[in-house]
Coordinates of C-alpha atoms in Angstrom, one line a residue:
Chain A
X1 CA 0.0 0.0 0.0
X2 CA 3.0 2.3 0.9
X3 CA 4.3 1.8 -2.3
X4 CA 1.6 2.3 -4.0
X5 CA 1.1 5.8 -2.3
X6 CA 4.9 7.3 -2.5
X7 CA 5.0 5.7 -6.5
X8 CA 8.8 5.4 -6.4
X9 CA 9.2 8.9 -4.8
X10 CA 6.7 10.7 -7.6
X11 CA 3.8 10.3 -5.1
X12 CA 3.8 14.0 -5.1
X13 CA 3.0 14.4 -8.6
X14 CA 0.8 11.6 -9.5
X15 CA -1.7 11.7 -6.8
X16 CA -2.6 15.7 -7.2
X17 CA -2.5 14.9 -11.3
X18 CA -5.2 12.1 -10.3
X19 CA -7.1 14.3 -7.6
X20 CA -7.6 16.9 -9.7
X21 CA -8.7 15.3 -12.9
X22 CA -11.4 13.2 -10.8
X23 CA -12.3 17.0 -9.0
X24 CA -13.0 17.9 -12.3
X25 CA -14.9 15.6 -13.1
X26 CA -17.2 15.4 -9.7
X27 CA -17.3 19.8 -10.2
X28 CA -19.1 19.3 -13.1
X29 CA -21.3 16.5 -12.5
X30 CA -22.2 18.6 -9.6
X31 CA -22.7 21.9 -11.4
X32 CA -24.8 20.4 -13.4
X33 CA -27.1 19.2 -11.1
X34 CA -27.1 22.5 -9.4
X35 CA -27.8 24.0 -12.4
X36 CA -30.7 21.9 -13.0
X37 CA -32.2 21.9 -9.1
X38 CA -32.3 25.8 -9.8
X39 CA -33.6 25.5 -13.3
X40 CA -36.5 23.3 -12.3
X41 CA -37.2 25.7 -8.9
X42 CA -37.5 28.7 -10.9
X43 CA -40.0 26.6 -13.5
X44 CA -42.2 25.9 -11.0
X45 CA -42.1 28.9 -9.2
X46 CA -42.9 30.8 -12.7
X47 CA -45.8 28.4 -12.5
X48 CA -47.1 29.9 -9.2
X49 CA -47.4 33.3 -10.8
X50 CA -48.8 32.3 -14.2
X51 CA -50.5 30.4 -16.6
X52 CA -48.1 28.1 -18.9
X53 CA -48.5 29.3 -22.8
X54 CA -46.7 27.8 -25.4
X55 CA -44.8 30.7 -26.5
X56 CA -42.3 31.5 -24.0
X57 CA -43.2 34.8 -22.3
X58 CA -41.1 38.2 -22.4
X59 CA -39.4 37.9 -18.9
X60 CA -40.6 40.8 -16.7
X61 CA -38.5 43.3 -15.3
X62 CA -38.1 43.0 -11.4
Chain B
X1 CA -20.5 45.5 -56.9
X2 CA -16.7 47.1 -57.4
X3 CA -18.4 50.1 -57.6
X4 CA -19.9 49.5 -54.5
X5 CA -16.8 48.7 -52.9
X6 CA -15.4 51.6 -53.9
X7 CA -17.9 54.0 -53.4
X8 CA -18.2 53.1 -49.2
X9 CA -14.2 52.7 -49.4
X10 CA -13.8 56.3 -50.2
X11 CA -16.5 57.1 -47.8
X12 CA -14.6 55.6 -45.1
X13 CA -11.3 56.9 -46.5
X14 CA -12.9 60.8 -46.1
X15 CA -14.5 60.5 -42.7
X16 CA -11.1 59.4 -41.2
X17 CA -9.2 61.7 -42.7
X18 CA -11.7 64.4 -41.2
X19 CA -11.0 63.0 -37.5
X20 CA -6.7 62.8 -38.0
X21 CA -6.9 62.5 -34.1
X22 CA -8.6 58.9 -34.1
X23 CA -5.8 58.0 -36.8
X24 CA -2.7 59.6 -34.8
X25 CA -4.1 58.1 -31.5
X26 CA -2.8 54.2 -31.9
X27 CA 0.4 55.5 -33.6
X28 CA 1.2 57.1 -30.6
X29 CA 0.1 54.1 -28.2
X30 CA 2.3 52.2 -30.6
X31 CA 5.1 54.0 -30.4
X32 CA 4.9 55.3 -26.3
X33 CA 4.7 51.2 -25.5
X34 CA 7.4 50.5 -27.8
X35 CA 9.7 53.1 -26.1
X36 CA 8.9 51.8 -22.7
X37 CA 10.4 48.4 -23.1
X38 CA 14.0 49.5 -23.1
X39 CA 13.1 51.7 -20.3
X40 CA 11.4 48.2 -18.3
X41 CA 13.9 46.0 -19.8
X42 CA 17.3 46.8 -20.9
X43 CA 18.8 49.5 -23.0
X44 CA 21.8 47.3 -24.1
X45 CA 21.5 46.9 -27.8
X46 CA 22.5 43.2 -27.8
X47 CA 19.2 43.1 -25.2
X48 CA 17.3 45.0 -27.2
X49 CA 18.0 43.5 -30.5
X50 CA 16.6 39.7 -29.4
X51 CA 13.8 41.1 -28.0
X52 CA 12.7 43.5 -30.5
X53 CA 11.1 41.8 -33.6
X54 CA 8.7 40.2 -30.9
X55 CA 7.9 43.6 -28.6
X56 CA 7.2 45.6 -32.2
X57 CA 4.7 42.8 -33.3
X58 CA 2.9 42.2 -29.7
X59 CA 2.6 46.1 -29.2
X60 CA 1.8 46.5 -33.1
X61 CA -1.4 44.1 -32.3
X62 CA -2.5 46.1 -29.4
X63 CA -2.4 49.5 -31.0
X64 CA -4.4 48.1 -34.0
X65 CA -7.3 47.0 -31.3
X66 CA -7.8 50.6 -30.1
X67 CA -9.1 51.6 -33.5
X68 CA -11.7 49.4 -33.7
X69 CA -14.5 51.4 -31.9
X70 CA -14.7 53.6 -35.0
X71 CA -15.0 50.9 -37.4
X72 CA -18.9 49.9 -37.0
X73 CA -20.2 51.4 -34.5
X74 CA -20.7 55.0 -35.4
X75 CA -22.6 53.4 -39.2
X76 CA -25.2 50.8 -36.2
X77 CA -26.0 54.1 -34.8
X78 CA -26.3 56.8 -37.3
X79 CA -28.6 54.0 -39.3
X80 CA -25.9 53.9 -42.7
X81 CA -25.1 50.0 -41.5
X82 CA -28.9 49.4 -41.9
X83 CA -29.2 50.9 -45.1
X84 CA -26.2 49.3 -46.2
X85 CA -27.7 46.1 -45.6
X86 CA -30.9 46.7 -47.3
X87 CA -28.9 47.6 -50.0
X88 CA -28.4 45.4 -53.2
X89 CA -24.6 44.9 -52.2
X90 CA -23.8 41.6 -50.4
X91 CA -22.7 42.4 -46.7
X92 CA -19.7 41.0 -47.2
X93 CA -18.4 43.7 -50.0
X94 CA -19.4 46.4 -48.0
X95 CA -17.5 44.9 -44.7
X96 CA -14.9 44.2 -47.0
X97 CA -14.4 47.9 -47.9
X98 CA -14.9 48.8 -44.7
X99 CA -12.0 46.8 -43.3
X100 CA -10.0 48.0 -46.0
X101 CA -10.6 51.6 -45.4
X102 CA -9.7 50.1 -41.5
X103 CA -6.2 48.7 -42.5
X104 CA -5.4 51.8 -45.1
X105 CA -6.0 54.3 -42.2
X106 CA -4.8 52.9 -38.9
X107 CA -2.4 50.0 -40.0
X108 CA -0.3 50.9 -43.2
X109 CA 0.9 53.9 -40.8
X110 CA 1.9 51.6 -37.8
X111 CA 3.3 49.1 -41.2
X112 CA 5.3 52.1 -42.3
X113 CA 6.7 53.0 -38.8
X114 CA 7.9 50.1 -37.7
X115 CA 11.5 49.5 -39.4
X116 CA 12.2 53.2 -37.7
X117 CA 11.1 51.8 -34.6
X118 CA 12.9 48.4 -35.5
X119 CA 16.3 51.0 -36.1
X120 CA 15.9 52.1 -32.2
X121 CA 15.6 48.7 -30.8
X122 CA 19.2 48.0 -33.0
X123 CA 17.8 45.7 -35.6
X124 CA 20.4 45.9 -38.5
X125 CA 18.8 47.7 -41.8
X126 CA 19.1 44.6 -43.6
X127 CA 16.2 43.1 -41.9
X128 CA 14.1 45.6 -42.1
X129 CA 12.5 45.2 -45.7
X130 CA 11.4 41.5 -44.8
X131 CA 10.1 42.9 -41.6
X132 CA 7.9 45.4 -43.6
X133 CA 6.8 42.6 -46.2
X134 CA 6.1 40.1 -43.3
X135 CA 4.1 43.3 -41.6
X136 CA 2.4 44.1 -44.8
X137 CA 1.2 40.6 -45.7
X138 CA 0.0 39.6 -41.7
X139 CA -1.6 43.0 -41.1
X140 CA -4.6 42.3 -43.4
X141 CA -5.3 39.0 -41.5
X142 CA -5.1 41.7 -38.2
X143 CA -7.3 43.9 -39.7
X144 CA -10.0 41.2 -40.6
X145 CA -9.4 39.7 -37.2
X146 CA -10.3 42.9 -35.5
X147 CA -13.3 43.8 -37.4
X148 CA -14.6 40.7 -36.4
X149 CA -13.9 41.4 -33.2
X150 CA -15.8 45.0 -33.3
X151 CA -18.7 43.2 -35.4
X152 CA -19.0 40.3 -32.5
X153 CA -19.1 43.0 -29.6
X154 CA -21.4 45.4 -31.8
X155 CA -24.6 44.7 -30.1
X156 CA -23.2 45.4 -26.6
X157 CA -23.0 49.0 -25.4
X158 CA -19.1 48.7 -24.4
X159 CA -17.3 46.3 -26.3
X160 CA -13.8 47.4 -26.0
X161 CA -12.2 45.1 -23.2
X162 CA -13.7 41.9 -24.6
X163 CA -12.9 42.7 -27.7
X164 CA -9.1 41.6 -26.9
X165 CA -10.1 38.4 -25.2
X166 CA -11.8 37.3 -28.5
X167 CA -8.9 38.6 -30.9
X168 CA -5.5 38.0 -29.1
X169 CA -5.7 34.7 -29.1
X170 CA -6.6 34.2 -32.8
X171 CA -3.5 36.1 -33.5
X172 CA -1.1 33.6 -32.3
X173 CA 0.3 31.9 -35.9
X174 CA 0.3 35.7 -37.2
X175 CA 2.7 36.4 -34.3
X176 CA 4.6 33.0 -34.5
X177 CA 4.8 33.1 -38.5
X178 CA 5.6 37.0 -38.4
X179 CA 8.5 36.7 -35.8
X180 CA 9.9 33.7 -37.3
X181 CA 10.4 35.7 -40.7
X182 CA 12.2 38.1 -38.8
X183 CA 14.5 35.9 -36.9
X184 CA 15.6 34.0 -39.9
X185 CA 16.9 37.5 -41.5
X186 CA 18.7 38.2 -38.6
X187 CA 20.6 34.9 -39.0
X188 CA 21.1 35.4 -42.3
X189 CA 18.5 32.6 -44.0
X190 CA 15.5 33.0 -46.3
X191 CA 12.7 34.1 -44.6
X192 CA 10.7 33.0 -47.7
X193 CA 8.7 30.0 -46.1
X194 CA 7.0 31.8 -42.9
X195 CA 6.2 34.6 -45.6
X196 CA 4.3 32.2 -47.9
X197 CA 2.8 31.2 -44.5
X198 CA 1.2 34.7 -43.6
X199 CA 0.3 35.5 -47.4
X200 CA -2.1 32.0 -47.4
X201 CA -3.3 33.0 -44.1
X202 CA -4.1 36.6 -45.6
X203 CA -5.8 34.8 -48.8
X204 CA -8.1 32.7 -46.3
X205 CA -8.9 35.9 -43.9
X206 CA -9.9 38.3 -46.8
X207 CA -12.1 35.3 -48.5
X208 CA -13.7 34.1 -45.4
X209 CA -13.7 36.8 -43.0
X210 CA -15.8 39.2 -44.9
X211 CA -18.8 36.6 -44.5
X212 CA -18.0 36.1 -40.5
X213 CA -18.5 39.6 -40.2
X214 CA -21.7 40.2 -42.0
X215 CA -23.2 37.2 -40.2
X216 CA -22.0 38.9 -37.4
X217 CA -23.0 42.6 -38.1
X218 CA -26.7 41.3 -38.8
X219 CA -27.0 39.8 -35.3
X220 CA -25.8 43.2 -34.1
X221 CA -27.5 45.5 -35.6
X222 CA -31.1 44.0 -34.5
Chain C
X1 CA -30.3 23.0 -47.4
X2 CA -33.2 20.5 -46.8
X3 CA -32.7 18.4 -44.2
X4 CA -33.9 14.9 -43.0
X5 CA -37.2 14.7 -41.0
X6 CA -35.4 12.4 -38.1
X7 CA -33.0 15.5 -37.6
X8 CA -35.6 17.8 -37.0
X9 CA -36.7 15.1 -33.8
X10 CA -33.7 16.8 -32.3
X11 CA -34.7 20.2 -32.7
X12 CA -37.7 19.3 -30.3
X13 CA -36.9 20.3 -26.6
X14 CA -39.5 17.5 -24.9
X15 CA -37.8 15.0 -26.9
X16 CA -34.3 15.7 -26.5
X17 CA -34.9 16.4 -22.8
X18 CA -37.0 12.8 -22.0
X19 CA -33.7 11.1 -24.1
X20 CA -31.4 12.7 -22.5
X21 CA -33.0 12.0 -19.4
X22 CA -33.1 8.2 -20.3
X23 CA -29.3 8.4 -21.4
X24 CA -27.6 10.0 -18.7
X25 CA -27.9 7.4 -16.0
X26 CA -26.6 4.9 -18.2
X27 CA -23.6 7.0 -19.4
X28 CA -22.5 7.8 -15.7
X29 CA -22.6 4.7 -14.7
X30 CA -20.5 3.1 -18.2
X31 CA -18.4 6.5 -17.2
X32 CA -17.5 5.7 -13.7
X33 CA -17.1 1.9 -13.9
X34 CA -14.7 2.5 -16.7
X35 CA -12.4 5.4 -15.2
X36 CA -12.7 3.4 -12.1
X37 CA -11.4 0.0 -13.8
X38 CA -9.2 2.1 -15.8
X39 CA -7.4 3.8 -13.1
X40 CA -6.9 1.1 -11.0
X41 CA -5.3 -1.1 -14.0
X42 CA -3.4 2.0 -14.8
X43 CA -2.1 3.2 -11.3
X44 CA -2.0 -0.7 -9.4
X45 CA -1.9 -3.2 -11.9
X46 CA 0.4 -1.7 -15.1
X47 CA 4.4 -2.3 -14.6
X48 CA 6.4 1.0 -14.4
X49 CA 7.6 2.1 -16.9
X50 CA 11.4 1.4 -17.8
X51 CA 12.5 5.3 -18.3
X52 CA 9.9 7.3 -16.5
X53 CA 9.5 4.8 -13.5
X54 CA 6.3 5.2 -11.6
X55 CA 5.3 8.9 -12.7
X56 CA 4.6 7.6 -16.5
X57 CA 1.3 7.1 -14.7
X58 CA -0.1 10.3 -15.3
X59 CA -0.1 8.7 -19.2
X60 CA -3.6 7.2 -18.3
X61 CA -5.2 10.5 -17.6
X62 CA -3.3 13.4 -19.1
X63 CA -3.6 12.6 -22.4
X64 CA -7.2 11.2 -22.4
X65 CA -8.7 15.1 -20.7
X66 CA -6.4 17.0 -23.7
X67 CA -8.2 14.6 -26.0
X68 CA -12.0 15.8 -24.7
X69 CA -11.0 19.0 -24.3
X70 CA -10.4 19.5 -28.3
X71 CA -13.1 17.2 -28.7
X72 CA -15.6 19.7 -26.5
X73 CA -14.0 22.1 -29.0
X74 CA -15.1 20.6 -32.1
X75 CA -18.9 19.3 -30.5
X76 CA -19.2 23.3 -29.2
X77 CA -18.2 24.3 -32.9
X78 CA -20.4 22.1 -34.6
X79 CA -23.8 22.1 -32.7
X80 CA -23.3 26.2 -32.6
X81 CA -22.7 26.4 -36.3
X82 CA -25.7 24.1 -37.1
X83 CA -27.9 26.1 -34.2
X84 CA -26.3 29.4 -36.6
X85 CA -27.1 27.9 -40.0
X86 CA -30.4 26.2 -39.2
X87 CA -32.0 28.6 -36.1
X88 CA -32.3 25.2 -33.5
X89 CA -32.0 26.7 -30.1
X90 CA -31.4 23.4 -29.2
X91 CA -28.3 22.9 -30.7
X92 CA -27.5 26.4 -29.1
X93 CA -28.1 24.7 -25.7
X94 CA -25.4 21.9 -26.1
X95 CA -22.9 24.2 -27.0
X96 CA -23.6 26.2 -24.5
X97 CA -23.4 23.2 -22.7
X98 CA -19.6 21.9 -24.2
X99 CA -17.9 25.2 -23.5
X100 CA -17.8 25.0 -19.5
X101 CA -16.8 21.6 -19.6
X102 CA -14.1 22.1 -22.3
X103 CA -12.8 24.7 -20.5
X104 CA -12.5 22.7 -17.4
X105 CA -11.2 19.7 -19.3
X106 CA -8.6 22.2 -21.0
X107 CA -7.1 23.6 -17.8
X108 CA -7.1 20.2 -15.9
X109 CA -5.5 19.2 -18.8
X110 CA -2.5 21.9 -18.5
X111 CA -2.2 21.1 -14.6
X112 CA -2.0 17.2 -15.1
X113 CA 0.6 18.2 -17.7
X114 CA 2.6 20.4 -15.7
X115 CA 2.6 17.9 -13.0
X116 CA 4.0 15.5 -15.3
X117 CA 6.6 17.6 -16.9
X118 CA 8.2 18.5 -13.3
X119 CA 9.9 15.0 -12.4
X120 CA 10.3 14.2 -16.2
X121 CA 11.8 18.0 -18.1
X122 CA 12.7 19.5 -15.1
X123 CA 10.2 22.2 -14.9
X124 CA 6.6 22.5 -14.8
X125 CA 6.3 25.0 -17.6
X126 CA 7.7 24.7 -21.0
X127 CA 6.8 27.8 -23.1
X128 CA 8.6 25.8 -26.3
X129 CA 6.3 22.6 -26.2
X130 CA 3.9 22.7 -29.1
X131 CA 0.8 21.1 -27.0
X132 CA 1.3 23.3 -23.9
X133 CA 1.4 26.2 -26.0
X134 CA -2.1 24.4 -28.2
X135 CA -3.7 23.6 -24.7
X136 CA -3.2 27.3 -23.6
X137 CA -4.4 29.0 -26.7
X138 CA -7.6 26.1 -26.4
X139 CA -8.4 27.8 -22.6
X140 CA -8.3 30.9 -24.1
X141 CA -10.7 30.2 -27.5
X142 CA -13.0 28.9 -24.3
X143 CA -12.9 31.3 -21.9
X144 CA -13.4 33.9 -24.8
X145 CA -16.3 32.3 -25.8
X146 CA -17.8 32.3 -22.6
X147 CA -16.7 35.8 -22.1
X148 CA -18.8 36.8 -25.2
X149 CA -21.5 35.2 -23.9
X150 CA -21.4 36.6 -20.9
X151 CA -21.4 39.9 -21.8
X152 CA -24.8 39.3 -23.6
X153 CA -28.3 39.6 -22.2
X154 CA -30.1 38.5 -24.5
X155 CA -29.4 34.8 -24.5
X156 CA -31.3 34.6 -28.3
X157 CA -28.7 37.1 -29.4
X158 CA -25.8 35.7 -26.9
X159 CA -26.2 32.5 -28.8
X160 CA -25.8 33.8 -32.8
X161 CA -22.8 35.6 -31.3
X162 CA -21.4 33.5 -29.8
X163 CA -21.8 30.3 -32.5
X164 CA -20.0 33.4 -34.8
X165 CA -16.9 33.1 -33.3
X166 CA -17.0 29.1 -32.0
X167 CA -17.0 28.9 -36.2
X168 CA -14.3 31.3 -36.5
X169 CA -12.3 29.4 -33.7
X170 CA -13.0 25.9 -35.1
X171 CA -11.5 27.2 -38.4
X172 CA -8.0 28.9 -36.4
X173 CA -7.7 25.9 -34.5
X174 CA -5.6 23.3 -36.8
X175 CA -4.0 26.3 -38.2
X176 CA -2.9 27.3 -34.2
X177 CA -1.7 23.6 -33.9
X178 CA 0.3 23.5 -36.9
X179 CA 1.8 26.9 -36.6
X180 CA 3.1 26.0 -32.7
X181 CA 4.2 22.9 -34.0
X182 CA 6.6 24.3 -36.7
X183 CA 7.5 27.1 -34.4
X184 CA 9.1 24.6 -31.8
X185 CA 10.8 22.9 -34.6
X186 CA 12.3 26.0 -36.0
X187 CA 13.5 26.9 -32.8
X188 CA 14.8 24.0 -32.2
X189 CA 13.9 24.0 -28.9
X190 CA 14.6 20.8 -26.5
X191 CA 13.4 17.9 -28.0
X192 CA 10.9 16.5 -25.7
X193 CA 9.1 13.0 -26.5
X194 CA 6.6 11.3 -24.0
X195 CA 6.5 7.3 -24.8
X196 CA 6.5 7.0 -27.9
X197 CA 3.5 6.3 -28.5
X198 CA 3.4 3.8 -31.7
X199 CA 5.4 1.5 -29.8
X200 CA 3.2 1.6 -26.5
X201 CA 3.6 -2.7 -25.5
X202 CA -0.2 -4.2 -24.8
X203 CA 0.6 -4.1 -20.8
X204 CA 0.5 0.3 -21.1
X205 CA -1.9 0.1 -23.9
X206 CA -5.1 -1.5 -22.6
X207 CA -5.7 0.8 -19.5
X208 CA -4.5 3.6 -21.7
X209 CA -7.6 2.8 -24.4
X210 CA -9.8 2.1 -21.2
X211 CA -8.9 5.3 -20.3
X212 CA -10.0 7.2 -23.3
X213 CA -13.6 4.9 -23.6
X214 CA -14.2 6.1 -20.2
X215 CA -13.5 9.9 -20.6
X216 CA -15.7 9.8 -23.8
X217 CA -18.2 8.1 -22.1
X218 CA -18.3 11.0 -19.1
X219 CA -18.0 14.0 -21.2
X220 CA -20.9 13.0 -23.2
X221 CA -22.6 12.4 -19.6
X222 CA -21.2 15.7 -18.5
X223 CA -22.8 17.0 -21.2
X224 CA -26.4 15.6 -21.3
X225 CA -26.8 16.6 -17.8
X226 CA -25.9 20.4 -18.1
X227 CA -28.2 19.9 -21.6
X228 CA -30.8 19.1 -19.5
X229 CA -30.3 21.9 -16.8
X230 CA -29.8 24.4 -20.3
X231 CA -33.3 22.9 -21.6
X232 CA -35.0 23.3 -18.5
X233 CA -34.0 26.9 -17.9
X234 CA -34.4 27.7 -21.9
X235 CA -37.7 26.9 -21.7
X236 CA -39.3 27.5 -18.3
X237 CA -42.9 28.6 -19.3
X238 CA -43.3 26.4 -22.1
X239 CA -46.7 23.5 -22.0
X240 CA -44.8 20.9 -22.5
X241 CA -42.4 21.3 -19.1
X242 CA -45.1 23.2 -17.1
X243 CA -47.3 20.1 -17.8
X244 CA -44.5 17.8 -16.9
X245 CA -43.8 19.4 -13.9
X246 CA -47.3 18.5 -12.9
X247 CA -46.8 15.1 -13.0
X248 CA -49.2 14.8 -16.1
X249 CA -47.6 13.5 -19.5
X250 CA -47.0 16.5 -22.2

């Protein structure tokens, strides 16, 4: 396991090359789903104020 | 549709030559940046002569950016862009013409300047005709690049600062080809093959860029 | 240009949105199991290399991000071009969806890079490598098109922009590769060679192309999510999503 970790003494360059690729990845599986949580919050609360049409409406001015 | 060309060509030509401030104000940019780098850097010529080739071509990129506000957006808002594009002329002439009028007025002055310039940073005067041609030949490219630039960024009601994000780094091979040309004179080799380079990439700007622009002046003028 | 009547199936939001919904499970889970398999054959299992010793491993992820990153390039490019040409919003929405994972690839790309070129060149940052020098210019051609963007209100307008100069960039960007590649060989700078790569033996080679199946695979899971999160928010007071939202089919 040790020698797994220190990877002949480049340890230090592997593991932040791996940990940042796969924090990449997570970020933007995450941001995504952010993104959509907030997208489908403001849908329904736009449903609260109005009727749905089919044409999109001009966005009002707050 | 020549005649068209050269009728908003010489329309451009007189308007700039009615505000000579807005033509005088990148030279001066050019050369006030130039004269700080020996200042920031070194004034020992051997310093000055490796660096120079590439400090005249960065700061010759930047100074042709500040002229850009005048290329399109005085025509969105005095209504001539509209008309222009209700006209019978394709687009792309008329941006064409415009972006010629563009390079004659603010560019062929910084083109002309430069192997002065080049003299000060101790270039030796052998150099300094392939320096002009390589300028001469990469500067249209610049000038198309720009206009896009100012075309993209038309629809927003300051424009300038992004306008550099979108164009600097679309000027990289222009730099690296341009450079090259230059170095290869100063060792004494033909500078013919990065020279071919810039013409061909001047051949594929003035064919394609005209339509990039007009697609993008239509957005921006809605 | 007329097109085929299946294409126009993906111009329709419900549709896209329910398939994409249906795909992206399956993709995240192919993904994961993939890069997970992948890196443990590449960091456990593989031999060490005989030059690089241990940090060679870096070859099972460094390569395959700069890969999706130009690829995120070229989808951003395309979708926005045909979204330009053909007025789909929808094809605006997954290039508007590419360009924030690109640019994440890109710069993970450059700092798994650097990493690697520390123990091996000596120094974390070679201004004379060709692909540093492509990868940078990439981040930039990115973050300028999200800068554009940005800068736009109107997200109808934001998007014809925008797909303007994703078109323009796709156009510069084998003539930025091939001009940093012959500038490094002009200069002669240090010749610099990772394995070389025709010659990778069938111990390096299988994780590496396990490697590159599973980055595919979670870019274009990557994407359908945000796709679905760009959909939603593009069309927030449409029928066919209000209905949806209230539990009853559109």
């Amino acid at each position: 396991m040790n020698e797994i970790l220190s990877m002949g003494g480049h340890g230090a360059y592997v593991w932040p090359a791996y940990g940042i690729t796969l924090a990449v990845i997570v970020f933007n599986a995450w941001a995504a789903r952010r993104k959509l949580a907030i997208a489908l919050d403001e849908a329904r609360r736009s449903r609260a104020t109005e009727q749905p049409r089919n044409q999109p409406r001009v966005r009002q001015l707050q | 549709m020549k005649r068209a060309f050269l009728a908003i060509l010489q329309r451009d030509l007189q308007i700039a030559f009615r505000r000579v401030s807005e033509i005088a104000n990148p030279l001066l940019f050019f050369i006030i940046v130039a004269s700080l780098f020996p200042l920031a850097v070194s004034p020992d010529s051997d310093h000055l002569r490796s660096i120079g080739s590439g400090v005249l071509w960065v700061v010759a990129l930047l100074s042709s950016l500040l002229a850009l506000e005048g290329l399109f957006r005085a025509d969105a808002e005095d209504g001539s862009l509209e008309q222009l594009m209700l006209s019978p002329v394709p687009l792309g002439v008329a941006a064409l013409a415009k972006v010629t009028a563009h390079w004659l007025v603010t560019i062929v002055p910084l083109v002309v300047l430069t192997p002065v310039l080049a003299l000060s940073f101790a270039l030796p005067v052998g150099v300094l005709p392939v320096m002009a041609f390589a300028l001469l030949l990469a500067t249209p490219t610049l000038s198309v690049l720009v206009a896009l630039g100012a075309a993209l960024t038309l629809g927003l009601r300051r424009g300038g600062a992004i306008v550099g994000l979108l164009v600097l780094p679309l000027t990289a091979p222009l730099l690296i080809f341009g450079t090259r040309a230059i170095d290869l004179a100063l060792y004494g080799e033909s500078a013919v093959a990065p020279l071919y380079l810039l013409a061909a990439l001047a051949a594929l700007a003035v064919s394609l860029g005209p339509v990039a622009i007009a697609a993008a002046l239509r957005v921006g003028v809605e | 240009m007329k097109l085929p009547r299946w294409f126009h199936l993906f111009g329709s939001p419900p549709f896209v949105y329910r398939l994409a919904g249906a795909l992206t499970p399956w993709l995240g889970i192919i993904a994961c199991t993939l890069l997970i398999v992948g890196a443990y054959w590449g960091l456990v299992v593989a031999p060490p290399d005989a030059v690089q010793g241990e940090v060679y491993r870096i070859l099972y992820i460094h390569p395959q991000t700069a890969y999706v990153s130009m690829m995120a390039y070229v989808v951003m490019a395309v979708t926005a071009g045909i979204g330009y040409i053909w007025r789909i919003k929808l094809a605006h929405a997954v290039a508007v969806s590419a360009a924030p994972i690109g640019a994440s690839f890109t710069a993970c790309a450059l700092v798994s890079g650097s990493l690697w070129g520390r123990p091996t060149w000596g120094t974390y940052w070679e201004w004379g490598d060709p692909r540093i020098m492509f990868e940078t210019l990439l981040l930039f051609l990115f973050l300028s098109y999200l800068a554009l963007r940005a800068a736009f209100e109107d997200r109808d307008k934001a998007d014809r922009v925008s797909a303007i100069l994703a078109v323009v960039g796709v156009v510069n960007v084998p003539i930025i590769h091939y001009s940093v590649l012959w500038w490094n060989t002009l200069h002669q700078g240090p010749t610099i060679s990772k394995l070389d790569s025709p010659s990778m033996a069938t111990e390096f080679l299988i994780p590496f192309l396990i490697m590159i199946t599973g980055f595919t695979f979670c870019f274009y899971w990557l994407l359908l999510s945000r796709l679905k999160a760009e959909i939603v928010e593009r069309e927030r007071d449409t029928r066919w999503l209000q209905d949806a939202l209230q539990g009853g089919r559109p």
